[in-house]
PDB file of C-alpha atoms in Angstrom:
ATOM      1  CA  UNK A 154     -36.298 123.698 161.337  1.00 90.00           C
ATOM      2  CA  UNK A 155     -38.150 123.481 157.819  1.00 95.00           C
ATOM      3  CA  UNK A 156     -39.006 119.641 157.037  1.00 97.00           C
ATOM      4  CA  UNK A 157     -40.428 120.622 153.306  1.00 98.00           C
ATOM      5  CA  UNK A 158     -38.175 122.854 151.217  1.00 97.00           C
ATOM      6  CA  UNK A 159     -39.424 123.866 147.771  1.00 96.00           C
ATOM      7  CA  UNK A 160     -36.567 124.189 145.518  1.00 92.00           C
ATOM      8  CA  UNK A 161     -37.418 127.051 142.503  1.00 89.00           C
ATOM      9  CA  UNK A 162     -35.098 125.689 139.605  1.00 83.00           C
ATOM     10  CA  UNK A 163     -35.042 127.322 135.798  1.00 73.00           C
ATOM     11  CA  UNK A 164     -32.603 126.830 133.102  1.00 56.00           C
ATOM     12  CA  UNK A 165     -29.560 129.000 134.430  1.00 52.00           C
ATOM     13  CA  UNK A 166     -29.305 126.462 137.425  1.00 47.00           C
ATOM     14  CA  UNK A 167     -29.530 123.095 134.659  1.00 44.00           C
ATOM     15  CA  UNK A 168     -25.672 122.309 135.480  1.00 47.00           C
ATOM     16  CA  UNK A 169     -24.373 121.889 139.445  1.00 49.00           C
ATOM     17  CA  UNK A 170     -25.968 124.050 141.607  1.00 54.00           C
ATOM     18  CA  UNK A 171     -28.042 121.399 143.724  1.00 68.00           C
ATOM     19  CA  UNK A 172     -24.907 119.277 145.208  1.00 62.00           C
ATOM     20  CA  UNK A 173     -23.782 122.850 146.607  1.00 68.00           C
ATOM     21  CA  UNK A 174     -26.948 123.243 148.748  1.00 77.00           C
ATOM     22  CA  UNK A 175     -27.424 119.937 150.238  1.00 81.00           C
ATOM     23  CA  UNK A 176     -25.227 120.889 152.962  1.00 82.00           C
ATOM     24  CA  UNK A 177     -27.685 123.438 154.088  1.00 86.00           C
ATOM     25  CA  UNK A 178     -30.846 122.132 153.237  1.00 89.00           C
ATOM     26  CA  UNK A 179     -30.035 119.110 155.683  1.00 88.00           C
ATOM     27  CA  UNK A 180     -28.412 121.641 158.264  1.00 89.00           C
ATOM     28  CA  UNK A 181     -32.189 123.303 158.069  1.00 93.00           C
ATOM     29  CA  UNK A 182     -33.482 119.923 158.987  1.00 93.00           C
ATOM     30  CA  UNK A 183     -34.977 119.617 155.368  1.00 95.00           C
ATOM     31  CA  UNK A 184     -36.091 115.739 154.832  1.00 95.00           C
ATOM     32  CA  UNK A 185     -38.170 116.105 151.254  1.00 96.00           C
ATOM     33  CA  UNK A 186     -37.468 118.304 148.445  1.00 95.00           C
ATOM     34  CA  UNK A 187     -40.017 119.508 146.032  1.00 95.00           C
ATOM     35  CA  UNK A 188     -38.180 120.692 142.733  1.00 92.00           C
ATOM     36  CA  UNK A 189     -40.893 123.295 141.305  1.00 90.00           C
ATOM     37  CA  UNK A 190     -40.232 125.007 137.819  1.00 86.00           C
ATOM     38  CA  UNK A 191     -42.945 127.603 136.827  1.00 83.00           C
ATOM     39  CA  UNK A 192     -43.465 127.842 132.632  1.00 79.00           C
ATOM     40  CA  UNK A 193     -44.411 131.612 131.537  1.00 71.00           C
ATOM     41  CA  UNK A 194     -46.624 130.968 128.354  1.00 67.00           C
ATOM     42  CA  UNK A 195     -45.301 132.749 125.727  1.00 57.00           C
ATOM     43  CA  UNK A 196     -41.760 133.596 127.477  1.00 49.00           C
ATOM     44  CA  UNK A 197     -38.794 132.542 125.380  1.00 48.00           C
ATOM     45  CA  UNK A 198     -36.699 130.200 128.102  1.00 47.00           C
ATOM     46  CA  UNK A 199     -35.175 126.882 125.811  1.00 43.00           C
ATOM     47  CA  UNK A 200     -37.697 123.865 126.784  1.00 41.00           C
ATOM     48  CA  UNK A 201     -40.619 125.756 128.140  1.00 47.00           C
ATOM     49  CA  UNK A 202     -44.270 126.365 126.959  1.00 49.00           C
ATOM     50  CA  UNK A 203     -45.468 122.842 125.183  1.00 53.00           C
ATOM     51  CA  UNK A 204     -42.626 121.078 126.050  1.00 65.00           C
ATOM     52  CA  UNK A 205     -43.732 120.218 129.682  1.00 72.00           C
ATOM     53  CA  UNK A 206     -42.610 116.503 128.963  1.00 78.00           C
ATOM     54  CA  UNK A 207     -38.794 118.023 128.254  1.00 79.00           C
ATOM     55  CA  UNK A 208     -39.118 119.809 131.137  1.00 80.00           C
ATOM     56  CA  UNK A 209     -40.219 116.745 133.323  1.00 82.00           C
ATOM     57  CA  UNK A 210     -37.210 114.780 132.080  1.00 85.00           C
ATOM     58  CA  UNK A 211     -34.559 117.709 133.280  1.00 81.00           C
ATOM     59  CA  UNK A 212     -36.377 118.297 136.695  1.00 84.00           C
ATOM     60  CA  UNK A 213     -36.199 114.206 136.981  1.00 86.00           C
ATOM     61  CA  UNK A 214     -32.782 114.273 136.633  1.00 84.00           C
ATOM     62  CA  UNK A 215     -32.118 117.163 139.008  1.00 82.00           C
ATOM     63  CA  UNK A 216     -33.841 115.528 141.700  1.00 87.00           C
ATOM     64  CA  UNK A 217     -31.767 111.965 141.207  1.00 86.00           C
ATOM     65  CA  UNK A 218     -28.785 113.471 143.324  1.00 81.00           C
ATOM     66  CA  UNK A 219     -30.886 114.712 146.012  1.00 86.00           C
ATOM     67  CA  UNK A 220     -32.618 111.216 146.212  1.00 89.00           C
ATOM     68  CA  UNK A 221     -29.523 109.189 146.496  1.00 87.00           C
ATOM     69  CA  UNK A 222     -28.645 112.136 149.571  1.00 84.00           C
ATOM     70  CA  UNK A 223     -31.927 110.369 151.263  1.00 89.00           C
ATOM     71  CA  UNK A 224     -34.105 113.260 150.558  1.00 92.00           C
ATOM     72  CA  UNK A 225     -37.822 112.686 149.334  1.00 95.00           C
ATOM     73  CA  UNK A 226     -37.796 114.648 146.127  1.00 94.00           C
ATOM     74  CA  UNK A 227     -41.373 115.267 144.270  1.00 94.00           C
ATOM     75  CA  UNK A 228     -41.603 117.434 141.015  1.00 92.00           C
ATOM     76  CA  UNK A 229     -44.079 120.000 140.181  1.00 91.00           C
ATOM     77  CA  UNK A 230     -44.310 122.054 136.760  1.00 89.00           C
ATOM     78  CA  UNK A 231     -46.598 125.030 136.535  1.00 86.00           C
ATOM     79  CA  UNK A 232     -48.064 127.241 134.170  1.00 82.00           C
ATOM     80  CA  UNK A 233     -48.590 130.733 135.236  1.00 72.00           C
ATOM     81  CA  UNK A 234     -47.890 134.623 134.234  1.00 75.00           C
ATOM     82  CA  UNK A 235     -46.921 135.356 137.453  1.00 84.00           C
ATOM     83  CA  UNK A 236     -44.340 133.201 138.247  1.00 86.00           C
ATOM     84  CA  UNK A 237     -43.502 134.503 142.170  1.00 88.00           C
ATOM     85  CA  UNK A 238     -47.144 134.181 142.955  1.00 91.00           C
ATOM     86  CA  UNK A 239     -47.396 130.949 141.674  1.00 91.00           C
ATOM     87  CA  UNK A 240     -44.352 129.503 143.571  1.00 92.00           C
ATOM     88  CA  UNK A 241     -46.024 130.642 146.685  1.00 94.00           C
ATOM     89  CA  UNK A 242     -48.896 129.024 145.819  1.00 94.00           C
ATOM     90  CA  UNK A 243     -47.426 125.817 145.366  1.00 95.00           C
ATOM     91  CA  UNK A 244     -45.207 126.295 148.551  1.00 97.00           C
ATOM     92  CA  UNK A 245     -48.536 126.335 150.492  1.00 97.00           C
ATOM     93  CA  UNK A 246     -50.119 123.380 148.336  1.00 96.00           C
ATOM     94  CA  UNK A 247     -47.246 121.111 149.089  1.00 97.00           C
ATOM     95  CA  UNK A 248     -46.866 122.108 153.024  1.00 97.00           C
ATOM     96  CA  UNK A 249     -43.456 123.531 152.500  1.00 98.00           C
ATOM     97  CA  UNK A 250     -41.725 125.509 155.086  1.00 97.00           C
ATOM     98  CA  UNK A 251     -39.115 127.355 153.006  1.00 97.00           C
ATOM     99  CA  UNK A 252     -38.450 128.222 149.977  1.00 95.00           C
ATOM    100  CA  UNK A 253     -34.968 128.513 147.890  1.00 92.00           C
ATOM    101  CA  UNK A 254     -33.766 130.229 145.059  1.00 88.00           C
ATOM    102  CA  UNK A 255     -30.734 130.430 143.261  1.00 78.00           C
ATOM    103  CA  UNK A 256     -29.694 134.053 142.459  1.00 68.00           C
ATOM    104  CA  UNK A 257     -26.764 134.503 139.791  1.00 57.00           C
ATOM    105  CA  UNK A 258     -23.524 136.385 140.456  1.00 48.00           C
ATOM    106  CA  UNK A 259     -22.946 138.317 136.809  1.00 44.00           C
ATOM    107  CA  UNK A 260     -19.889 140.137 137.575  1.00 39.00           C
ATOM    108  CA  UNK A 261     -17.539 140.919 140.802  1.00 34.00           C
ATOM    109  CA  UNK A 262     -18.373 144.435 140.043  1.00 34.00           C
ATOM    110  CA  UNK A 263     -21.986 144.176 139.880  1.00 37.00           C
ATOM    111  CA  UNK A 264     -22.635 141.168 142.782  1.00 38.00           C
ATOM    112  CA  UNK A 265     -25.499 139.805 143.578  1.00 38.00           C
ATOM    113  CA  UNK A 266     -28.092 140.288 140.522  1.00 42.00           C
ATOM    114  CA  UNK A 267     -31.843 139.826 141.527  1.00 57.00           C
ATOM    115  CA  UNK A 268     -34.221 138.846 138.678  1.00 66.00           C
ATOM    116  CA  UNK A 269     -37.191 140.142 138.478  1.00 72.00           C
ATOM    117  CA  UNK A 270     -38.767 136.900 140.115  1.00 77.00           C
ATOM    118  CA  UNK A 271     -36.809 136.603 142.960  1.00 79.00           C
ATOM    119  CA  UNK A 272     -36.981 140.440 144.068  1.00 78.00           C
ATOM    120  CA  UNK A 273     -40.931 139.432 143.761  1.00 82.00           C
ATOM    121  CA  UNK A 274     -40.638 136.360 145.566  1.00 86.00           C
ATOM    122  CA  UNK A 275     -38.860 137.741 147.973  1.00 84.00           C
ATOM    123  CA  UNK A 276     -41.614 140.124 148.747  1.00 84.00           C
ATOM    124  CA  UNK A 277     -44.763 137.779 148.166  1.00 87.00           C
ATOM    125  CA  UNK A 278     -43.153 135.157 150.270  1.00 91.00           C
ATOM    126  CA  UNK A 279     -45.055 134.359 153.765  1.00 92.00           C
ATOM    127  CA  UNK A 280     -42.731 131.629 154.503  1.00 94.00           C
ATOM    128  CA  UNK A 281     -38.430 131.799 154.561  1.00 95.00           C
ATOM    129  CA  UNK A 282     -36.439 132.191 151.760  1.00 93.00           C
ATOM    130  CA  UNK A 283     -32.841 130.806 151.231  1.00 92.00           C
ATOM    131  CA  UNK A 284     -31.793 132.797 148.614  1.00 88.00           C
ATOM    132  CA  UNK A 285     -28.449 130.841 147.050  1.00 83.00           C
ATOM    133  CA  UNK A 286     -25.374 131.565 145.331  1.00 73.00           C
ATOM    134  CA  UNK A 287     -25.044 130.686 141.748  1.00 63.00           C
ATOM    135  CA  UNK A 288     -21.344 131.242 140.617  1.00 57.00           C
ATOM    136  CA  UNK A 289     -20.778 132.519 137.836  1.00 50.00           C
ATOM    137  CA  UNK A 290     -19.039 130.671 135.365  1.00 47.00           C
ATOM    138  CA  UNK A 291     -15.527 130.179 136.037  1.00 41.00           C
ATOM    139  CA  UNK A 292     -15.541 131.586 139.582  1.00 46.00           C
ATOM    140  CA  UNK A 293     -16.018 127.563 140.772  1.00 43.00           C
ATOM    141  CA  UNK A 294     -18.588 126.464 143.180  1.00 45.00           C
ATOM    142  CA  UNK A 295     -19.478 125.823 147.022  1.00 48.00           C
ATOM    143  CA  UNK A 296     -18.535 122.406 148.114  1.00 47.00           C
ATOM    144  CA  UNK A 297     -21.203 120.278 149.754  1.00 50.00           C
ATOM    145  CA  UNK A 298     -19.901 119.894 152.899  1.00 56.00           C
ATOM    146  CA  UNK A 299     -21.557 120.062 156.311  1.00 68.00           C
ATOM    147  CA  UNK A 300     -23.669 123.057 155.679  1.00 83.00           C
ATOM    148  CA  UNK A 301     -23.033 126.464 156.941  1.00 92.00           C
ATOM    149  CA  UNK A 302     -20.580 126.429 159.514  1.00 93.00           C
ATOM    150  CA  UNK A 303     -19.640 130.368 159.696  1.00 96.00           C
ATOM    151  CA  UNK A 304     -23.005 132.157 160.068  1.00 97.00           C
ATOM    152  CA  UNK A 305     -23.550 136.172 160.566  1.00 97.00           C
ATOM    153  CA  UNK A 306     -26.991 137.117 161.704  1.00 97.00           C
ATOM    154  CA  UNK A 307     -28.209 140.806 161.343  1.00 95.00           C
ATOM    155  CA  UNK A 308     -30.472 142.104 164.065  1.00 94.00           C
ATOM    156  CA  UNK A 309     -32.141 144.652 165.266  1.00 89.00           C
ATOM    157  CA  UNK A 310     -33.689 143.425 168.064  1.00 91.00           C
ATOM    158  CA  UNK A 311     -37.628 144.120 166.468  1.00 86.00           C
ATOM    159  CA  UNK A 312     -40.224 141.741 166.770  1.00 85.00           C
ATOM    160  CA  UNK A 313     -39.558 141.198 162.979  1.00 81.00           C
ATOM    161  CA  UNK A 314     -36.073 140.322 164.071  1.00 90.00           C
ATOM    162  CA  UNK A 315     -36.997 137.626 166.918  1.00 93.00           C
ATOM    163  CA  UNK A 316     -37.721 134.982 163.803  1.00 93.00           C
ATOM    164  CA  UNK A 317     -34.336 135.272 162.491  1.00 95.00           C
ATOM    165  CA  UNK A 318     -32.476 134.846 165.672  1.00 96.00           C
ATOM    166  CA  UNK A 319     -34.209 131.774 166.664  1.00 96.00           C
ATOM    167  CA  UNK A 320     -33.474 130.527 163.048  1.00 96.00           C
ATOM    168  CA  UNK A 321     -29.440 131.115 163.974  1.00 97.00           C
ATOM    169  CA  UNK A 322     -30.029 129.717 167.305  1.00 97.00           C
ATOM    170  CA  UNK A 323     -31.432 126.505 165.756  1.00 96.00           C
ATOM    171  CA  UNK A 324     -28.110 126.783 163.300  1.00 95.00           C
ATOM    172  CA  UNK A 325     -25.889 126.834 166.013  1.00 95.00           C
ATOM    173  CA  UNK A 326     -26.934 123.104 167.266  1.00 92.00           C
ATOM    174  CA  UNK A 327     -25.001 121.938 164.359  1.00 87.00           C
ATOM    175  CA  UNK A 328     -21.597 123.255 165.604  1.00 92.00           C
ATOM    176  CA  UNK A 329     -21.896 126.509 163.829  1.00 95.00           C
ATOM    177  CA  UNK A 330     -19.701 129.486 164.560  1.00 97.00           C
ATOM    178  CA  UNK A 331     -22.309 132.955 164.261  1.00 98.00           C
ATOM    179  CA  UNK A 332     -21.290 136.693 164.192  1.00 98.00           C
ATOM    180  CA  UNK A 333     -24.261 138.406 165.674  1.00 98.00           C
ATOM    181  CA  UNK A 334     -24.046 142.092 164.757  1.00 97.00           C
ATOM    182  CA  UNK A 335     -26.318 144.956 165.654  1.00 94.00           C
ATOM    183  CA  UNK A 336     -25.337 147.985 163.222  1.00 92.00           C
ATOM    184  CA  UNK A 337     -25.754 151.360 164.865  1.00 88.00           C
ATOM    185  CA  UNK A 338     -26.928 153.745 162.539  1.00 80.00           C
ATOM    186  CA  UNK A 339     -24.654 157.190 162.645  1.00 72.00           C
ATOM    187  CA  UNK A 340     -27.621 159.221 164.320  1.00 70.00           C
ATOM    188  CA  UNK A 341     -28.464 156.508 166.962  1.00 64.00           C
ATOM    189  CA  UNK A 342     -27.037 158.249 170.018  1.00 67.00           C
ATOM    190  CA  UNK A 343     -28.344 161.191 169.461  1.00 67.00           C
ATOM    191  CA  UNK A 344     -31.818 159.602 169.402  1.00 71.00           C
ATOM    192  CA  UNK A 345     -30.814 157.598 172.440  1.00 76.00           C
ATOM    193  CA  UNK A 346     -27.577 157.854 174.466  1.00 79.00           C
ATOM    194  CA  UNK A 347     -27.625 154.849 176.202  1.00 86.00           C
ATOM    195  CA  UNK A 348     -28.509 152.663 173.234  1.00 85.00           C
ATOM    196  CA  UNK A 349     -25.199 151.815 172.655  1.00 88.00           C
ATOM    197  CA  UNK A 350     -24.892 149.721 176.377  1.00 91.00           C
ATOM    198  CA  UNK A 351     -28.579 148.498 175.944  1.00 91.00           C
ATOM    199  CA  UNK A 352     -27.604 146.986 172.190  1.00 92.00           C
ATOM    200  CA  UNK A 353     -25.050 145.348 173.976  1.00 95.00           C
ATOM    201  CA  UNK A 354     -26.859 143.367 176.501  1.00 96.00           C
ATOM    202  CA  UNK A 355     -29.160 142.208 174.130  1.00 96.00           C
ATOM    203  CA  UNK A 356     -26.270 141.327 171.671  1.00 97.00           C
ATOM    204  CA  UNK A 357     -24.780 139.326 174.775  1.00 98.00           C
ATOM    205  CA  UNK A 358     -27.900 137.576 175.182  1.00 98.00           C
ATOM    206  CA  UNK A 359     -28.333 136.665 171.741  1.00 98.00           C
ATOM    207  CA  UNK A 360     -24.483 134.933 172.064  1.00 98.00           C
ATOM    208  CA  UNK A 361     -25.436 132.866 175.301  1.00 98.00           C
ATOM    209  CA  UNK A 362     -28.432 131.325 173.556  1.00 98.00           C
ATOM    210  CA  UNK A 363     -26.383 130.178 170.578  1.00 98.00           C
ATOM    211  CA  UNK A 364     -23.082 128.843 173.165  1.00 98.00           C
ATOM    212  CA  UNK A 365     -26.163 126.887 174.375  1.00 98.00           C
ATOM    213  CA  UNK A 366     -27.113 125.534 171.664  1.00 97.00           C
ATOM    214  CA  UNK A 367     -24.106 124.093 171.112  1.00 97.00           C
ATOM    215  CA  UNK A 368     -22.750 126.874 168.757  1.00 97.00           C
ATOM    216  CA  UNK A 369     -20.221 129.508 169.211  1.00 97.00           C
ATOM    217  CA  UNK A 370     -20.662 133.172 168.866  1.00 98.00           C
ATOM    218  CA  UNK A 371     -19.178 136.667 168.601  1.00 98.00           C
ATOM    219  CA  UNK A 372     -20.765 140.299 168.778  1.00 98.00           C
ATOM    220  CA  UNK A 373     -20.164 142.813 166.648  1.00 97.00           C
ATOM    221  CA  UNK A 374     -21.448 146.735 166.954  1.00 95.00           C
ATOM    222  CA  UNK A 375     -20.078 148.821 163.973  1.00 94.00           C
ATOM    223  CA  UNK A 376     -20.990 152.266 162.890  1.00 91.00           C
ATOM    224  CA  UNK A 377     -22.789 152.441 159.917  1.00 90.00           C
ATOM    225  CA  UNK A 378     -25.064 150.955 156.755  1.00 88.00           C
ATOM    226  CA  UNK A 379     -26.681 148.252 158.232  1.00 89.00           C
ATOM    227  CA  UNK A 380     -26.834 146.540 155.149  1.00 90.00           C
ATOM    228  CA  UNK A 381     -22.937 147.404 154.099  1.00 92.00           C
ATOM    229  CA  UNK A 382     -21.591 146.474 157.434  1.00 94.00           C
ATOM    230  CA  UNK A 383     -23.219 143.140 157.353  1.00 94.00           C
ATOM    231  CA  UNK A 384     -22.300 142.120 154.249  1.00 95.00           C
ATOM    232  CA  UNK A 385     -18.573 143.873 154.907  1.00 96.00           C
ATOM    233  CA  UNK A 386     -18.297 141.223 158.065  1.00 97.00           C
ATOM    234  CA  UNK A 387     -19.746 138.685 155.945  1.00 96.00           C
ATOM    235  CA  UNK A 388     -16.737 138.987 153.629  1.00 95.00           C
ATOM    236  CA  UNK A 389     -13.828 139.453 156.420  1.00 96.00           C
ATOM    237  CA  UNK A 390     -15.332 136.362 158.093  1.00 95.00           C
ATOM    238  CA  UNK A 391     -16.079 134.167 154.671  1.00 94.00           C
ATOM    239  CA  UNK A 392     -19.018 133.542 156.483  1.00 95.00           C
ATOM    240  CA  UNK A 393     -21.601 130.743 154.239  1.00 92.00           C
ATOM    241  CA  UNK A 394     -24.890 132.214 154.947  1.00 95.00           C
ATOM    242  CA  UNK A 395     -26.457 135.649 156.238  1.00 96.00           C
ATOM    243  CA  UNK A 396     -29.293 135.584 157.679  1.00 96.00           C
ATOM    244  CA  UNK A 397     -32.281 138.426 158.607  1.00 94.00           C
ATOM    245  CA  UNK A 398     -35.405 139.063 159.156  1.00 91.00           C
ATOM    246  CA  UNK A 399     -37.860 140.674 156.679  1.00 85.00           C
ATOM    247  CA  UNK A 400     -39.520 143.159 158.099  1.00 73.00           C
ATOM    248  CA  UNK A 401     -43.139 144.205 157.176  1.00 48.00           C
ATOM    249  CA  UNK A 402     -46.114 141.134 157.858  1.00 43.00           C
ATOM    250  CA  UNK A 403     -48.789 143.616 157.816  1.00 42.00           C
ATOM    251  CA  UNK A 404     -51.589 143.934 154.633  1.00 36.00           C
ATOM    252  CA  UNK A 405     -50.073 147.528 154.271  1.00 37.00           C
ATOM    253  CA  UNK A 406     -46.561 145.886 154.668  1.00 39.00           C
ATOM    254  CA  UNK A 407     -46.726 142.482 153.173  1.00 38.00           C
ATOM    255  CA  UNK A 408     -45.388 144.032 149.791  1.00 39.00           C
ATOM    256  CA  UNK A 409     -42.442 145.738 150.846  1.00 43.00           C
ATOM    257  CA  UNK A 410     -38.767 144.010 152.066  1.00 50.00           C
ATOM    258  CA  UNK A 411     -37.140 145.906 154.884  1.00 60.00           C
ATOM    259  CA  UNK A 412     -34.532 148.321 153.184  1.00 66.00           C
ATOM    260  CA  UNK A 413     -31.976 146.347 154.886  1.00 75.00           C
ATOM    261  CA  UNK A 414     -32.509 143.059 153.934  1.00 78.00           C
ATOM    262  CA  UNK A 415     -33.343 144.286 150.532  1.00 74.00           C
ATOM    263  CA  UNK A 416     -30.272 145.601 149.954  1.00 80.00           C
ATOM    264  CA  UNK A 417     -28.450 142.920 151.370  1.00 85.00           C
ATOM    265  CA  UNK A 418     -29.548 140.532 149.376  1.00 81.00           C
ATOM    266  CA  UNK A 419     -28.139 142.858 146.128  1.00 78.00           C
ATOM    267  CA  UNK A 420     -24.460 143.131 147.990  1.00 86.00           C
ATOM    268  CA  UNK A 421     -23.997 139.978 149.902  1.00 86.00           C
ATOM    269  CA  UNK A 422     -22.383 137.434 147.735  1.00 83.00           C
ATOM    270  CA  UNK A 423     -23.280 134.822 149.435  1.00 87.00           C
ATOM    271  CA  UNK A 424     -26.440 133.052 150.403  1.00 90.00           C
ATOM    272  CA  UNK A 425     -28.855 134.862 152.390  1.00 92.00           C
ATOM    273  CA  UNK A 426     -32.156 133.155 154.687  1.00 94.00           C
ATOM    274  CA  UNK A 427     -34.743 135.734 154.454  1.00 92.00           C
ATOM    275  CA  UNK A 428     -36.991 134.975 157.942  1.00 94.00           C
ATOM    276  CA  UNK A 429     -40.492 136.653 158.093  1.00 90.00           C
ATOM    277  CA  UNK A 430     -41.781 137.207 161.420  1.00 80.00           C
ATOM    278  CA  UNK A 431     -45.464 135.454 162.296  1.00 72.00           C
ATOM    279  CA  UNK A 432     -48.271 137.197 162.121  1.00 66.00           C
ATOM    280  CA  UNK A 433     -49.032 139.349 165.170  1.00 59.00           C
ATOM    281  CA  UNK A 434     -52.450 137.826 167.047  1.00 55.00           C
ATOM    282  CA  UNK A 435     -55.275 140.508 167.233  1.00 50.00           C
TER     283      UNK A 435
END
């Protein structure tokens, strides 16, 4: 799937998180690692502006676990004020194919927090984003394992949406188990009575690719939120990884993240593979 990963680190992922995503980096078919942290002049953040040696040292060792896994692992350090443009900029400079970010859980009340950078990166980004789970302290930690292995994918059946379903089909190879769910939104069948039976079909067609792929599969129609009903099934199903498309690849769109997705991302809990569509020809 994505060969090149780049790996967005700062200093509220310096202890553990990496061992936790191997699993899915090499389920995503990711074979070299480059471990990027951008340096804000001026911003307060421990070992940072003028202390690029420091910083060299920590990304070193981060990357020494991921190198004894087999993975090529190269280090960047940047300098920039905008710290989301400047990771995509380096994605593209290094060939990568997807990005990841760690976002941090701050309270089982508040779930998934977004900083600042990754709400921006998240709508900057031309390529995928993994966005992963950073426990919070005390709550413990994924294991390494296998990577994901319970899967739901959120669809709509868009063009926008086609990106993200092959990325679950290409899952599935690995053994996976994936909940494909098509939320109806309360006013659907009165804007179309037969949707219902048409969602269907397509949700059943969806399955059969995955079974052959060597994955297994379920569908799932509730009523509702799209974004509350996927992350509610995410939960009753302990799934390891959500996955959507982003929705807008347009110049008038490129800045927004489909409302879904976006709130997703706030709710889930869990990690979450972002999948923009490719650019429409013409």
């Amino acid at each position: 799937m994505y060969a090149t990963a780049l790996i967005a680190l700062d200093f509220t992922a310096a202890e553990g998180p990496l061992p936790d995503w191997l699993g899915d980096l090499r389920a995503m078919g990711v074979r070299r690692a480059i471990l990027v942290h951008v340096v804000r002049p001026g911003y307060g953040q421990g070992a940072g502006y003028g202390h690029e040696e420091a910083l060299r040292d920590w990304l070193s060792r981060r990357a020494e676990g991921l190198r004894a896994a087999g993975l090529e692992v190269a280090v960047d350090i940047r300098t920039a004020g905008d710290v989301a443009g400047d990771l995509v900029a380096a994605a593209a400079q290094h060939g990568a194919e997807l990005i990841v970010i760690g976002s941090r859980g701050q309270s089982l009340l508040r779930g998934l927090f977004l900083g600042s950078t990754a709400r921006a990166l998240l709508r900057q980004s031309p390529l995928p984003v993994l966005l992963e789970w950073l426990e919070p302290e005390g709550e413990g930690a994924r294991g390494a394992g296998q990577g994901p292995q319970r899967i739901v994918l959120g669809t709509d059946f868009s063009y926008e949406s086609q990106a993200a379903e092959a990325a679950a089909v290409a899952l599935a190879a690995t053994g996976a188990s994936v909940e494909v769910v098509h939320v109806q939104i309360p006013d659907g069948r009165a804007i179309y009575a037969r949707w219902p039976e048409m969602a269907r079909v397509a949700l059943a067609h969806i399955a059969d690719d995955i079974r052959a792929a060597g994955g297994r599969a379920a569908i799932h129609q509730p009523d509702g939120k799209p974004a509350e009903e996927i992350a509610r099934l995410a939960a009753a199903q302990d799934s390891d990884l959500i996955i959507v498309g982003k929705h807008g690849q347009n110049r008038l769109q490129s800045m927004v993240i489909g409302s879904t997705a976006a709130h997703l991302c706030e709710i889930a809990r869990r990690p979450v593979l972002m999948v923009p569509s490719p650019q429409r020809e013409g």
